[in-house]
Tab-separated table of C-alpha atoms in Angstrom:
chain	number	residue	atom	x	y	z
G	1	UNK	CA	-20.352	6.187	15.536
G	2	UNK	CA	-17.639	8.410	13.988
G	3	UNK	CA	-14.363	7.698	15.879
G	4	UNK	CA	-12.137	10.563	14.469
G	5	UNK	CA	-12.758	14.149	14.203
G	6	UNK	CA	-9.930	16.038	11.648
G	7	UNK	CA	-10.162	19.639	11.432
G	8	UNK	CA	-9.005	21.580	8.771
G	9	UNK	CA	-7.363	24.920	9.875
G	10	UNK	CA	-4.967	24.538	7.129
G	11	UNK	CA	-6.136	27.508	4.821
G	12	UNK	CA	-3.899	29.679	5.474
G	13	UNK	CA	-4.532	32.004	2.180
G	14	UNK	CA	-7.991	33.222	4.254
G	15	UNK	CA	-7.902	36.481	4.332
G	16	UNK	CA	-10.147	36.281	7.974
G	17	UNK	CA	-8.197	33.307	9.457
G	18	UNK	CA	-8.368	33.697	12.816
G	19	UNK	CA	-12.134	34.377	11.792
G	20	UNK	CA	-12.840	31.661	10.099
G	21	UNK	CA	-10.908	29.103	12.655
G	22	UNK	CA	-12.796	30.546	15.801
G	23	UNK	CA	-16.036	29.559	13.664
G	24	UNK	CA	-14.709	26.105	13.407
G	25	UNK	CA	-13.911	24.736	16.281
G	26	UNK	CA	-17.175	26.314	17.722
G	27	UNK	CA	-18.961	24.088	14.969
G	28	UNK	CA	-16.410	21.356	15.867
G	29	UNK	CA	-17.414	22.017	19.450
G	30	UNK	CA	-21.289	21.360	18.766
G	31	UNK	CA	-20.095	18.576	16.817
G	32	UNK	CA	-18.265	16.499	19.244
G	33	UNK	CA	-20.753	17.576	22.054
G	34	UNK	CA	-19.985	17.558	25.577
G	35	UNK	CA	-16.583	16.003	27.261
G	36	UNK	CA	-17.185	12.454	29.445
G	37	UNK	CA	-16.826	9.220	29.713
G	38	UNK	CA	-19.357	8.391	27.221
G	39	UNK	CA	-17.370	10.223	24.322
G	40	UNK	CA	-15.452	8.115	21.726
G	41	UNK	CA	-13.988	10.533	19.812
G	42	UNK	CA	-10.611	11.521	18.850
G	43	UNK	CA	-9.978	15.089	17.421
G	44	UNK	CA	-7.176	16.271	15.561
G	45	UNK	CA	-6.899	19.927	14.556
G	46	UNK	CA	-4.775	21.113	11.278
G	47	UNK	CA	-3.337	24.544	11.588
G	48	UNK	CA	-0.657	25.805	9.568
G	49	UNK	CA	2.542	25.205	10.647
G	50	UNK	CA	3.761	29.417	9.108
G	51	UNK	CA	2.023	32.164	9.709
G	52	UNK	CA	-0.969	32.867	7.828
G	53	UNK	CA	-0.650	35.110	4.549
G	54	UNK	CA	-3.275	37.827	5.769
G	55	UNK	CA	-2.274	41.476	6.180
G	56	UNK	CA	-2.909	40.884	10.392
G	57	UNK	CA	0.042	38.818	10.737
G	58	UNK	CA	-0.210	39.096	14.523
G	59	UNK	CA	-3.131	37.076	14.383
G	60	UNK	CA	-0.891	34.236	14.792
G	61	UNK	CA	-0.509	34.305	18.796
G	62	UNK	CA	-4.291	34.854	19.195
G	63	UNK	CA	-4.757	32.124	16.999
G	64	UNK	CA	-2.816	29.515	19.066
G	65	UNK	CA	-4.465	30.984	22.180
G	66	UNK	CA	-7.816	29.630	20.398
G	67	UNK	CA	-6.475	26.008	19.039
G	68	UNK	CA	-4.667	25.810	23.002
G	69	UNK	CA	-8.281	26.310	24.536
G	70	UNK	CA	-10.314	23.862	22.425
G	71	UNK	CA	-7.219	21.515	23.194
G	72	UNK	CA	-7.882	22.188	26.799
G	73	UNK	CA	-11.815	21.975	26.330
G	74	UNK	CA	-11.829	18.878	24.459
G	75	UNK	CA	-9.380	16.660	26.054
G	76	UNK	CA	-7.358	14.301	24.026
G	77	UNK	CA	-7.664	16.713	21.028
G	78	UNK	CA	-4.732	17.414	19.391
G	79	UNK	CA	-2.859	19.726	17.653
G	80	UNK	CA	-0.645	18.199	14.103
G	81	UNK	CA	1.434	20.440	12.454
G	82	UNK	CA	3.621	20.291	9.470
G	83	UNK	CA	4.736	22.220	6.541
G	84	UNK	CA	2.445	20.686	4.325
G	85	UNK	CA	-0.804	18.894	4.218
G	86	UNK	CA	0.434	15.862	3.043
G	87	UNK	CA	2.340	15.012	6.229
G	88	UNK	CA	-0.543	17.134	8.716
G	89	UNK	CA	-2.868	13.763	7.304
G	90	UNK	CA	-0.427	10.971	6.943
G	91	UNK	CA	0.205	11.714	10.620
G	92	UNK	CA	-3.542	11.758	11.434
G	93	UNK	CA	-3.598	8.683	9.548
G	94	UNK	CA	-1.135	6.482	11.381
G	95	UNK	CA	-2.561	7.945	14.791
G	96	UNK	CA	-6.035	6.541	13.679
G	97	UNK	CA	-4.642	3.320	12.469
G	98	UNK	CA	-2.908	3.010	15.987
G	99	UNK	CA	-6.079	3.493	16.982
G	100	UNK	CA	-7.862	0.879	14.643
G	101	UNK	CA	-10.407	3.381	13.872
G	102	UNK	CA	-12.482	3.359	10.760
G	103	UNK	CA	-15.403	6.147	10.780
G	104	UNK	CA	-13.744	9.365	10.678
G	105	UNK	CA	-15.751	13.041	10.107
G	106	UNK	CA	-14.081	15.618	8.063
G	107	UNK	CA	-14.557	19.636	9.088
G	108	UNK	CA	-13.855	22.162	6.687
G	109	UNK	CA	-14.897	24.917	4.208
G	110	UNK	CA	-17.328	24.460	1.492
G	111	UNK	CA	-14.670	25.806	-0.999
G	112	UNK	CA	-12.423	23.009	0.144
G	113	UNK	CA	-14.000	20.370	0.483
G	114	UNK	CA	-13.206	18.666	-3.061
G	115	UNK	CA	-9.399	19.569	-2.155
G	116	UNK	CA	-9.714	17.321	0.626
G	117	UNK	CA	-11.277	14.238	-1.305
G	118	UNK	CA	-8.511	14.479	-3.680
G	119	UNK	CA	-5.897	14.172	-0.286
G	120	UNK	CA	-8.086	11.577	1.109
G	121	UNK	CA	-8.723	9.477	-1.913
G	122	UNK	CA	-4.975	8.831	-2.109
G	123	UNK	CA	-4.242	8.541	1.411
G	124	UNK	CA	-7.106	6.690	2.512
G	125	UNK	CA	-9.230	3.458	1.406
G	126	UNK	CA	-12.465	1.764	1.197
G	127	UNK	CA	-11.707	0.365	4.685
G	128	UNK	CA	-12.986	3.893	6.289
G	129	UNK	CA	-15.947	5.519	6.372
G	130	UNK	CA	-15.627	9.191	5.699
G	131	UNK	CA	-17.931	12.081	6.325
G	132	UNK	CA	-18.140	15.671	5.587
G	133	UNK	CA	-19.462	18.594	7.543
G	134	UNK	CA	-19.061	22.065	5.809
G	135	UNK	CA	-18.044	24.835	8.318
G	136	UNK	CA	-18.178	27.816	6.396
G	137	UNK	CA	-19.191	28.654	3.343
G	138	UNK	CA	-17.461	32.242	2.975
G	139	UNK	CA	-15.362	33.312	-0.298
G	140	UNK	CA	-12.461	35.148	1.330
G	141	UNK	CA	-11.431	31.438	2.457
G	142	UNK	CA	-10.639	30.653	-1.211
G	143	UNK	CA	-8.550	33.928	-2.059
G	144	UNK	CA	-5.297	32.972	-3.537
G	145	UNK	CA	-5.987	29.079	-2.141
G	146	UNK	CA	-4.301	27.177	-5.001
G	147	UNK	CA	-6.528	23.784	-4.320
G	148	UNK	CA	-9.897	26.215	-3.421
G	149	UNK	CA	-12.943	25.679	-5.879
G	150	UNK	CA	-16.143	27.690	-5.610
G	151	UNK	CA	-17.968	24.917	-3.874
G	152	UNK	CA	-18.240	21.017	-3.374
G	153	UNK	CA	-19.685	20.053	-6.483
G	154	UNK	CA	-16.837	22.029	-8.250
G	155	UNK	CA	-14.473	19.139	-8.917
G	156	UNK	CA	-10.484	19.850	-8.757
G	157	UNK	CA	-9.285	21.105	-12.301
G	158	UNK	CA	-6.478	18.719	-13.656
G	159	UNK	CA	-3.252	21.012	-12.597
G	160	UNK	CA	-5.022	21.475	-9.104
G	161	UNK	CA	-5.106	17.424	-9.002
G	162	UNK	CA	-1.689	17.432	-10.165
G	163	UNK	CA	-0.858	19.604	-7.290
G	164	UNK	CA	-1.877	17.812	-4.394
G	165	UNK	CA	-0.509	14.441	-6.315
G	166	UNK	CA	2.847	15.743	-6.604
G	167	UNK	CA	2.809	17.157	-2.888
G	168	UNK	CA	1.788	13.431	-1.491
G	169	UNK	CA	4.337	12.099	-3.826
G	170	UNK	CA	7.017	14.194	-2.868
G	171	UNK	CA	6.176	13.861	1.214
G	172	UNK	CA	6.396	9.832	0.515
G	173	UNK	CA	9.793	10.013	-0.923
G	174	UNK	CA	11.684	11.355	1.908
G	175	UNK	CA	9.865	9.233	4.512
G	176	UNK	CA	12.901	6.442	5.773
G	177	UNK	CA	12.729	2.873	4.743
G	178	UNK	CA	11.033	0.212	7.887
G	179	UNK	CA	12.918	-2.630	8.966
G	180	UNK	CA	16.404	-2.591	7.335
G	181	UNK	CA	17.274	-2.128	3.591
G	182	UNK	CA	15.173	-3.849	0.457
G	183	UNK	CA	16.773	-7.030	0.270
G	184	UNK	CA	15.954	-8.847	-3.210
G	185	UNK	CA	16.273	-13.188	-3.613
G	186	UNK	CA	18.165	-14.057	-6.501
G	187	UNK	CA	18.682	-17.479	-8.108
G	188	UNK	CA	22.036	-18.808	-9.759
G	189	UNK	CA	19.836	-20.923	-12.705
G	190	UNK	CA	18.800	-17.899	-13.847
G	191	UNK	CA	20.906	-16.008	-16.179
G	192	UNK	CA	22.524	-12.880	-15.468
G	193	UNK	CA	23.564	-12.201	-18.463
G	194	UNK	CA	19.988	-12.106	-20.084
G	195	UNK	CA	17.665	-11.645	-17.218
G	196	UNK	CA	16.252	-9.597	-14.654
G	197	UNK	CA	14.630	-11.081	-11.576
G	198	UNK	CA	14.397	-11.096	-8.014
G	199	UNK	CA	11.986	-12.596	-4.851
G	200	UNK	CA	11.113	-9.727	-2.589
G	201	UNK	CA	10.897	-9.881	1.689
G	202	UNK	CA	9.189	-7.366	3.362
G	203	UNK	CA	12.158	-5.163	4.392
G	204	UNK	CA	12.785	-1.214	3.146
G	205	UNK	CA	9.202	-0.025	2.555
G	206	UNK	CA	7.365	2.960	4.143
G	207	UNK	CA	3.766	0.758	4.600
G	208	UNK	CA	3.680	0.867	8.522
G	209	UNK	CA	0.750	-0.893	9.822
G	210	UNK	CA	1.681	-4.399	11.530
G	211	UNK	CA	0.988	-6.970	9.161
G	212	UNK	CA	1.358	-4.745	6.005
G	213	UNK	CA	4.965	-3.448	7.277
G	214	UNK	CA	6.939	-2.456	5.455
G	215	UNK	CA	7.712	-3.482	1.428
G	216	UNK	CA	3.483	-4.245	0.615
G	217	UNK	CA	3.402	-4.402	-2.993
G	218	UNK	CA	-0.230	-4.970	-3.413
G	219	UNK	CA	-3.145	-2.399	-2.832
G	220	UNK	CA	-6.452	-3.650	-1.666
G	221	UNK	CA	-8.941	-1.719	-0.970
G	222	UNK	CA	-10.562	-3.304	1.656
G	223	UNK	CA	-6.847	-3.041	3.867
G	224	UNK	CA	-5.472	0.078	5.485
G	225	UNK	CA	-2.195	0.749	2.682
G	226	UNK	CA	-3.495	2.874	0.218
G	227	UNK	CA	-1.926	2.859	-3.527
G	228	UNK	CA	0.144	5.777	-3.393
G	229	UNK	CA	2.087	3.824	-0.380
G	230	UNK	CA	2.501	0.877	-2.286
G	231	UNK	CA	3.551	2.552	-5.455
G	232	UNK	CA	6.109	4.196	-3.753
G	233	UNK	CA	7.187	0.912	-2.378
G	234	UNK	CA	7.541	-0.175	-5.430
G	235	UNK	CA	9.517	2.835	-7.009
G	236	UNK	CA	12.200	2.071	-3.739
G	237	UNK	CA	12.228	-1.620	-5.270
G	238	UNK	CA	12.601	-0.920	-9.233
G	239	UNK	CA	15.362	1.767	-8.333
G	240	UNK	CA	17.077	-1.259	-6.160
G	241	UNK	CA	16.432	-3.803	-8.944
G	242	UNK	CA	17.431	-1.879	-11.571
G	243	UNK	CA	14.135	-1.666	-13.673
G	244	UNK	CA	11.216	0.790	-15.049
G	245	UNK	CA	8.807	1.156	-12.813
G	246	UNK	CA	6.295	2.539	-16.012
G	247	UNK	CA	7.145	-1.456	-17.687
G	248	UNK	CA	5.745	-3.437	-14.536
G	249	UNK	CA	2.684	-5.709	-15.036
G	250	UNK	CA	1.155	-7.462	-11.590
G	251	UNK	CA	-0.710	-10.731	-11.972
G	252	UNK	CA	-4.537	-10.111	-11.362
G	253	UNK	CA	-4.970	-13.208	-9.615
G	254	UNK	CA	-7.706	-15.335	-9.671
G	255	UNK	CA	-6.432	-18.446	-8.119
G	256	UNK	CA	-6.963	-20.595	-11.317
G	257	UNK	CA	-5.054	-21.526	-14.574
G	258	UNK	CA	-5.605	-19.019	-16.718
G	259	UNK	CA	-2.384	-17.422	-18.742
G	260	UNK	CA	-2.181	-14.182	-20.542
G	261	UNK	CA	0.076	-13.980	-23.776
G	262	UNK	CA	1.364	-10.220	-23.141
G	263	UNK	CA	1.126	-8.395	-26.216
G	264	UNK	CA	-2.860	-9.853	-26.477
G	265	UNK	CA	-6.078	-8.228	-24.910
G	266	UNK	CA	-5.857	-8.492	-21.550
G	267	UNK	CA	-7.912	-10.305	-19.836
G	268	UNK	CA	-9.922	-9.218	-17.108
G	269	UNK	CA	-8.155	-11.761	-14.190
G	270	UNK	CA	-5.240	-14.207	-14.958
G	271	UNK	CA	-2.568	-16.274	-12.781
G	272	UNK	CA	0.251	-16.351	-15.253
G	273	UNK	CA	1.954	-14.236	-17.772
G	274	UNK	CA	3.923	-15.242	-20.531
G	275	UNK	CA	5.680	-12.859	-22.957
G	276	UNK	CA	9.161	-12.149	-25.360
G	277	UNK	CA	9.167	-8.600	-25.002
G	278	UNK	CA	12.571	-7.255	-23.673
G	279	UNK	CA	12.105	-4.701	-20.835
G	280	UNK	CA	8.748	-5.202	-19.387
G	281	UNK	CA	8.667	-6.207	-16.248
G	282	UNK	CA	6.211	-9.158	-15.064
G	283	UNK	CA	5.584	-9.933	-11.473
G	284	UNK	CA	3.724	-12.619	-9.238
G	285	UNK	CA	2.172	-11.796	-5.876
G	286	UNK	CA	2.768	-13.851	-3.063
G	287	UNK	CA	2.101	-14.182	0.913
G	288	UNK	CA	1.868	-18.188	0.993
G	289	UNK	CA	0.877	-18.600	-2.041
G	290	UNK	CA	4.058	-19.746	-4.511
G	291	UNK	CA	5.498	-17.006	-6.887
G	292	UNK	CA	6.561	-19.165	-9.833
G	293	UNK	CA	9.427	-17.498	-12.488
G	294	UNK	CA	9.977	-19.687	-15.683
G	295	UNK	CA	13.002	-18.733	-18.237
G	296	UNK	CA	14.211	-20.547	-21.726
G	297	UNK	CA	17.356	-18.637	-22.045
G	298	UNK	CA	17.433	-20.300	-25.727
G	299	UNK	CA	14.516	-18.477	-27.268
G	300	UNK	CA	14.619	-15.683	-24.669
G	301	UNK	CA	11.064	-16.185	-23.225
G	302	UNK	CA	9.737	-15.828	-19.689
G	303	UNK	CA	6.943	-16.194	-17.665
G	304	UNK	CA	5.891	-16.163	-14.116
G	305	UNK	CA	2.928	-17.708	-12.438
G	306	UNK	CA	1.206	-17.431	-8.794
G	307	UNK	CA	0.137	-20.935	-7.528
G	308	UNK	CA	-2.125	-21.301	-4.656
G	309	UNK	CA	-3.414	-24.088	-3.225
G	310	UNK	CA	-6.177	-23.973	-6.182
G	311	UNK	CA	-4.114	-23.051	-8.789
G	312	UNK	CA	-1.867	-25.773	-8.254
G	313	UNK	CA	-4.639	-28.670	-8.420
G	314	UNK	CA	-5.525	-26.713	-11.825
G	315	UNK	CA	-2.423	-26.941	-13.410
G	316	UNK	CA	-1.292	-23.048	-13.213
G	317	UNK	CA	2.361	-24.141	-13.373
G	318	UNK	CA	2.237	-26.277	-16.353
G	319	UNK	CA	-0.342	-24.195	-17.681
G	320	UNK	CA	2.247	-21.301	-18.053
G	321	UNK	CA	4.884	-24.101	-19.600
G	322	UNK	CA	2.630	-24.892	-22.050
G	323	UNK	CA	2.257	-21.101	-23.338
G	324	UNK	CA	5.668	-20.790	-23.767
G	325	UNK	CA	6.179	-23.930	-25.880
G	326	UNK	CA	2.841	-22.658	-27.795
G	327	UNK	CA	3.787	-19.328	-28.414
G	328	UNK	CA	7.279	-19.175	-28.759
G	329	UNK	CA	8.515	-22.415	-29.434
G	330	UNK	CA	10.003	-23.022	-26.627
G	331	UNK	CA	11.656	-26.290	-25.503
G	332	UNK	CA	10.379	-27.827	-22.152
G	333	UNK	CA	13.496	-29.225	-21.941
G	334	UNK	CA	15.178	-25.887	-21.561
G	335	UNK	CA	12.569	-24.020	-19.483
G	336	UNK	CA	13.820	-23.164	-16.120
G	337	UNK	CA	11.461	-22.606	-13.585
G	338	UNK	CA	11.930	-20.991	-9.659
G	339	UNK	CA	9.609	-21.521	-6.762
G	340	UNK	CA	9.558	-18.390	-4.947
G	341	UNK	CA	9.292	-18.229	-0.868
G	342	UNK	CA	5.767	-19.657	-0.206
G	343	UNK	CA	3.715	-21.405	2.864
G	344	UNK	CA	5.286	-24.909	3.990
G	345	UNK	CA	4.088	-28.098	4.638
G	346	UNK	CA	4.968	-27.166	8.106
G	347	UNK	CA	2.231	-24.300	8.432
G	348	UNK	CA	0.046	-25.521	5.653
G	349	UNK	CA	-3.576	-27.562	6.076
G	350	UNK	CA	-6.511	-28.213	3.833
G	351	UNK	CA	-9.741	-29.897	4.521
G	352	UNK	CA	-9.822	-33.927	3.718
G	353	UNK	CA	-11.870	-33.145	0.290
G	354	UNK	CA	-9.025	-30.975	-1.085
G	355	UNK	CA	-6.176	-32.776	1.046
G	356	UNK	CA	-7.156	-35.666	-1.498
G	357	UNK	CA	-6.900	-34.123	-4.345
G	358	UNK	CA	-2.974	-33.398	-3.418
G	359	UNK	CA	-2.563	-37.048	-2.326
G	360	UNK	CA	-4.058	-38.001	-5.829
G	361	UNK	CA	-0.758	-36.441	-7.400
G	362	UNK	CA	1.385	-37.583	-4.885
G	363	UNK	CA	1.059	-39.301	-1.610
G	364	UNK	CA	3.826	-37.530	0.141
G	365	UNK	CA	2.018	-34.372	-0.713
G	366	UNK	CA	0.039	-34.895	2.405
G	367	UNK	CA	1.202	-35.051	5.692
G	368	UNK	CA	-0.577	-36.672	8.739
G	369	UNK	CA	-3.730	-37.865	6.395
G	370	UNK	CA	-5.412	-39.388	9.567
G	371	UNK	CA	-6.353	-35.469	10.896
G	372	UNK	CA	-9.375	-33.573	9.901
G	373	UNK	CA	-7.492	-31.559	8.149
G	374	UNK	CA	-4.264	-32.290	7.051
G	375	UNK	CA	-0.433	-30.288	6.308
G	376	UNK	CA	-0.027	-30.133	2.813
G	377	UNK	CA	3.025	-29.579	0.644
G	378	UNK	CA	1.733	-27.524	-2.492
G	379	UNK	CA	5.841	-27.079	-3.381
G	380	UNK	CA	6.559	-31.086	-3.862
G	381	UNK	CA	2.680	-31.187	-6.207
G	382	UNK	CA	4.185	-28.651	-8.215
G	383	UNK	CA	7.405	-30.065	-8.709
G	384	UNK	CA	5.506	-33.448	-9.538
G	385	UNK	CA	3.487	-31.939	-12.462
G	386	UNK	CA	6.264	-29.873	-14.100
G	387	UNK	CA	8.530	-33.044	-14.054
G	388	UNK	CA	5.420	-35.214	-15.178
G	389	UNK	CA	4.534	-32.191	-18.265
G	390	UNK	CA	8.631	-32.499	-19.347
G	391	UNK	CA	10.645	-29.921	-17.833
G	392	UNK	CA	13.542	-31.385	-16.547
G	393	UNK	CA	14.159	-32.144	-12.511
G	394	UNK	CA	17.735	-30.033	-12.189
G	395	UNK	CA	15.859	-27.137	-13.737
G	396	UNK	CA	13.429	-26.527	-10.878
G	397	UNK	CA	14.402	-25.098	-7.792
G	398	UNK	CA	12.784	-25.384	-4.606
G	399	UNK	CA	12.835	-26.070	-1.153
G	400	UNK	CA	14.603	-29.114	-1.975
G	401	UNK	CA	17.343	-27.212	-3.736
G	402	UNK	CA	19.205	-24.401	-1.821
G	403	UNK	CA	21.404	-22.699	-2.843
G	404	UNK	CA	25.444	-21.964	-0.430
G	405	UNK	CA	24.100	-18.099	-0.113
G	406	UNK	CA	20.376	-18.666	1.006
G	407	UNK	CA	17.218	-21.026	0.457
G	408	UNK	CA	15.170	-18.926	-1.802
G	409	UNK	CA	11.846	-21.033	-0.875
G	410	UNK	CA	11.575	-20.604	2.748
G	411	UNK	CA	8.246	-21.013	5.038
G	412	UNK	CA	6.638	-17.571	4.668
G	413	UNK	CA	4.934	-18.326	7.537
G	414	UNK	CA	7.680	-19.500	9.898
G	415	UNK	CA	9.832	-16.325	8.581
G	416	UNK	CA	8.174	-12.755	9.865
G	417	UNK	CA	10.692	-10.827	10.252
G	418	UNK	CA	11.215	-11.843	6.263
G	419	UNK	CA	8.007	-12.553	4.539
G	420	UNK	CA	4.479	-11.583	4.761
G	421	UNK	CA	1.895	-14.700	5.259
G	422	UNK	CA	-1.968	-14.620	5.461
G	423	UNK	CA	-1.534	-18.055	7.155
G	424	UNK	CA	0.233	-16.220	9.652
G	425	UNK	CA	-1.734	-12.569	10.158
G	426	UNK	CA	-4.542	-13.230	8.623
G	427	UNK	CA	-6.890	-11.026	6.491
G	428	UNK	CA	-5.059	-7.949	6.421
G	429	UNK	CA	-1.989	-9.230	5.342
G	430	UNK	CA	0.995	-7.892	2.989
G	431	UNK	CA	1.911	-9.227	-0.488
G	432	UNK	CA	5.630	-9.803	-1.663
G	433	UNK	CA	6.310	-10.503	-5.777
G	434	UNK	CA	8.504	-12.329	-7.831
G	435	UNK	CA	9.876	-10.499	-10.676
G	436	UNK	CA	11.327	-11.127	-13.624
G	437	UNK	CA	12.468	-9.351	-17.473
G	438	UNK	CA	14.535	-10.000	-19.954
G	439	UNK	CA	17.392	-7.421	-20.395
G	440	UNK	CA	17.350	-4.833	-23.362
């Protein structure tokens, strides 16, 4: 059942607007069928916000007279105008996701129909279901339209693409950071002096839905914050940090051990990155999971690591240790290594199987063993097996180690006005990073 109607009356280079708008909504009419309390639907019309470019300019007042009927006819429809089409459909968007609705059917002209995939392949993800129906199919609706193609299998040309990337760019710029200012975790054992790094909260951000609000740094397709939000989120976070937003690398997580030696093939999934080149960036998701950061300030390598529950019993940490020593020559005994904000032992549980496992590196690891399923303190098993693989117990901090400014490894959980936590929301929740480079 579609849930969301969006109507495109945004053409405003049609030389028959008014036209080819009354035409519209009378499809949009047979479309939506007749008002009651049976119909689920939710319409939202998209006129321009300036007068149309035809020579009839005074076609203006007749066509608000015709978008004011429908809006009487079809009640709840309404009317979202802004300068550009950009911010007409962000604000569609949020008014769906208010909404929580998923199946949404697009109305517009043959001629711009590809425009409108380009808008909603940015805006949008695979978490909707979206549907066309062609309204017109007239060529004076494409006359001097600078994102109009001759029909649906005509994709966008490259500078047309460019267009409507640049125009969603520029409308996510000026939006206003959510909940405060970007506020970035910083550690006194790493070096200033040759590194870059940081722990990220959720504050500053544009992503607005609940649980992704407001600094997301990870796209997933299958959640409501589409890439272009998140990239911007993370162009407000490398102009705060101080770093190239081109140079960043993201983990692509796989919850095991495996470690990528930057400056090799990439593989297809890894939990760690290890690398000596100066001015990349190299980051390590996290929303419970533990956002590891490793320095040796004496052969200027780094490395960062993302430790779930899984990746801990496999030895992700030490794993990443080991690639350091391997590649670079590294020291263990001069490898530094930070454990980001992650899920405590407070909020924390894992079946008895797996609770084991934990217990089997270190019994306080588990808490309340007697339960079916047990609190578990992944922080303490990782500090375990980096002391028992060498590195040196003052050179890992923790939640065992704060700092006079701040804890960096609070519960993410227990925190939510600081930290995303899947423990916490669930499914659809938001990712914060640990970041880290070595200065140029």
């Amino acid at each position: 059942m579609v849930g969301a109607v969006i109507i495109d009356l945004f053409h405003d280079h049609c030389l028959q607007y008014k036209d080819c708008i009354e035409k519209r909504l009378k499809r949009a009419s047979v479309l939506i069928g007749t008002p009651g309390p049976e119909k689920n639907k939710h319409v939202y019309l998209l006129p321009n916000q300036n007068k149309p470019s035809s020579p009839d300019h005074s076609c203006k007042t007749s066509v608000d007279g015709l978008l004011e009927n429908f809006s009487s006819l079809e009640e709840g429809a309404q009317i979202v105008s802004h300068p550009c089409l950009a911010a007409s459909l962000y604000s569609v968007k949020q008014a769906i996701d208010d909404r929580n609705l998923s199946s949404i059917l697009i109305i517009t002209s043959l001629q711009r129909k590809a425009a409108w995939q380009a808008y909603l392949d940015l805006l949008f993800t695979a978490a909707y279901v979206l549907e066309y129906d062609v309204a017109c199919d007239e060529s004076h609706c494409s006359v001097g339209d600078p994102i109009a193609t001759c029909g649906p299998e005509t994709p966008l040309t490259a500078r047309q693409l460019k267009h409507v990337g640049d125009e969603v760019s520029a409308f996510l710029r000026q939006l206003p950071g959510l909940k405060g200012d970007i506020t970035i975790l910083r550690s006194s054992l790493i070096s200033g002096d040759f590194f870059l790094h940081g722990f990220t909260t959720r504050t500053g951000g544009i992503s607005y839905i609940d649980t992704l609000s407001s600094l997301n740094l990870y796209c997933n397709p299958r959640r409501r914050d589409p890439k272009v939000v998140v990239a911007e989120n993370l162009r407000r976070l490398a102009s705060q940090a101080g770093f190239e937003q081109e140079r960043f690398h993201l983990l692509k997580v796989n919850h095991a051990n495996d470690v990528w030696v930057m400056g090799r093939s990439e593989p297809p999934s890894y939990d760690g990155i290890v690398t000596n080149q100066a001015g990349v960036v190299i980051a390590a998701p996290g929303a419970d999971c533990i956002p590891l950061l490793f320095t040796d300030p004496v052969k200027k390598a780094i490395g960062v690591a993302h430790s779930g529950w899984r990746g801990t019993l496999m030895g992700i940490a030490m794993a990443t240790v080991n690639a350091m020593v391997s590649e670079y020559g590294s020291d263990v005994r001069n490898i530094v290594v930070i454990v980001g904000p992650s899920v405590g032992s407070c909020c924390f549980t894992l079946d008895q199987e797996s609770a084991q496992a934990f217990q089997a590196i270190h019994p306080d690891c588990v808490k309340d063993r007697g339960s079916a399923r047990p609190f578990i303190d992944i922080r303490l098993a990782t500090r375990v097996l980096l002391e028992r693989g060498g590195v040196l117990p003052h050179n890992i901090q923790d939640n065992t180690v704060s700092e006079s400014r701040e804890n960096l490894t609070l519960c993410t959980s227990c925190h939510p006005d600081k930290f995303f936590s899947h423990v916490r929301d669930g499914n659809n929740f938001g990712t914060q990073i640990g970041f880290l480079s070595i200065k140029e």
